[in-house]
């Protein structure tokens, strides 16, 4: 099949297997070039392992720390007529590279919120890996089926308390325009907390603990985004921010209930960048295009793999990592410091339809977006007929 990007709104509905493999290889090359981790975790469970921050976490644990990794993701396999999802091909590429390097890697594809998938993970750990010393929680999902009641909860991206009018960039129509977002009602807030809050993270740790699969001093982290004024109305103080606040509650509860194993649970605050999850959030493509411009000029730009390698070296491999005043592992200071935010705000105020491409780094944003699906990577022949029916 010859595979060209099929972009629909904020998503690309196909993926290029060779390009995805090249992207995984680049991330592996990056962590190897940085050097091996000191005191690395040995048995790592990554929930949300196929794309974005979760994939970067798995690559860092495996290729900078020689860890055995068990991944969980929710991806679509290829068919005769359609390519698989990017996460499918990323996982296939990760497995091939891990196997070449003699590293244990297994991935379970299914609904991480379900009891069945949790049981499969427990069975696999018991059979193959044993106790885990690091659990990465990097799920991003628009919905969750409650494993007890079967009720389906949906997350929404809306302000809380009051409506919010702002600029946004419509990536589909190449248009800067104003949007007015109506505030969420209480039910929408609670549903978003059910999906993206800490309940499922706690259920994972409970299940692992009951099966005696948590090593002493096991660390676990869930990822959050803590922005500043420009993104607060649609992120930090919005429905998704309420869900992320619930992660802090869950972290404290995990530490308390798993004290016998001295489990350390942290919320890690990471920078905003292009992933499948963030491109779905209104305002984010505009905000990220501007921070890319400013942070590249400042020399502080990072992608998923750079940010996660730093999280492992600076925090997750430290016996007692330094935390911020809320107990989080704070990694996005280079984005949220006042000087950088002031530059972004100045650009934000000036940006119009006419000057958008000049003031922002939308070219960089779009390149990164295409890369998520295996497109726009140098060295890949996009006119070649490629095998898309790849398994792992
Ligand atoms: P992503 O969309 O790239 O990855 C999501 C992962 O979750 C994929 O591996 C997907 O297969 C998996 N997944 C989704 N639903 C699942 C289910 N039901 N069962 C099993 N697996 C499932 O997202 P991302 O941007 O890497 O986000 C990961 C985490 O990082 C999220 O909590 C997000 O809020 C947080 N975060 C993202 C940013 C950002 O700018 N992208 C910044 C800070 C924090």
XYZ file of N, CA and C in Angstrom, residues 274 289 292 296 360-371:
48
model
N 2.876 18.475 21.149
C 1.922 17.884 20.217
C 1.836 16.378 20.432
N 1.938 26.166 19.142
C 2.689 26.787 18.035
C 3.487 27.990 18.540
N 6.390 26.746 20.912
C 7.476 26.163 20.103
C 8.375 27.285 19.582
N 12.029 27.421 21.176
C 13.121 27.113 20.235
C 14.105 28.283 20.208
N 4.230 32.528 14.743
C 4.225 31.241 15.458
C 5.162 30.261 14.756
N 5.345 29.110 15.393
C 6.076 28.027 14.727
C 5.062 26.953 14.337
N 4.053 27.370 13.576
C 3.063 26.380 13.165
C 3.698 25.328 12.261
N 4.706 25.743 11.487
C 5.391 24.762 10.632
C 5.956 23.637 11.511
N 6.567 24.030 12.636
C 7.118 23.039 13.561
C 6.022 22.190 14.181
N 4.916 22.840 14.545
C 3.772 22.123 15.123
C 3.262 21.083 14.126
N 3.078 21.525 12.877
C 2.491 20.639 11.872
C 3.425 19.464 11.552
N 4.708 19.759 11.511
C 5.704 18.702 11.289
C 5.595 17.650 12.410
N 5.526 18.139 13.655
C 5.415 17.222 14.796
C 4.113 16.424 14.729
N 3.048 17.106 14.315
C 1.750 16.435 14.207
C 1.842 15.280 13.201
N 2.422 15.559 12.032
C 2.546 14.513 11.006
C 3.426 13.363 11.493
N 4.477 13.702 12.227
C 5.389 12.678 12.757
C 4.684 11.703 13.703
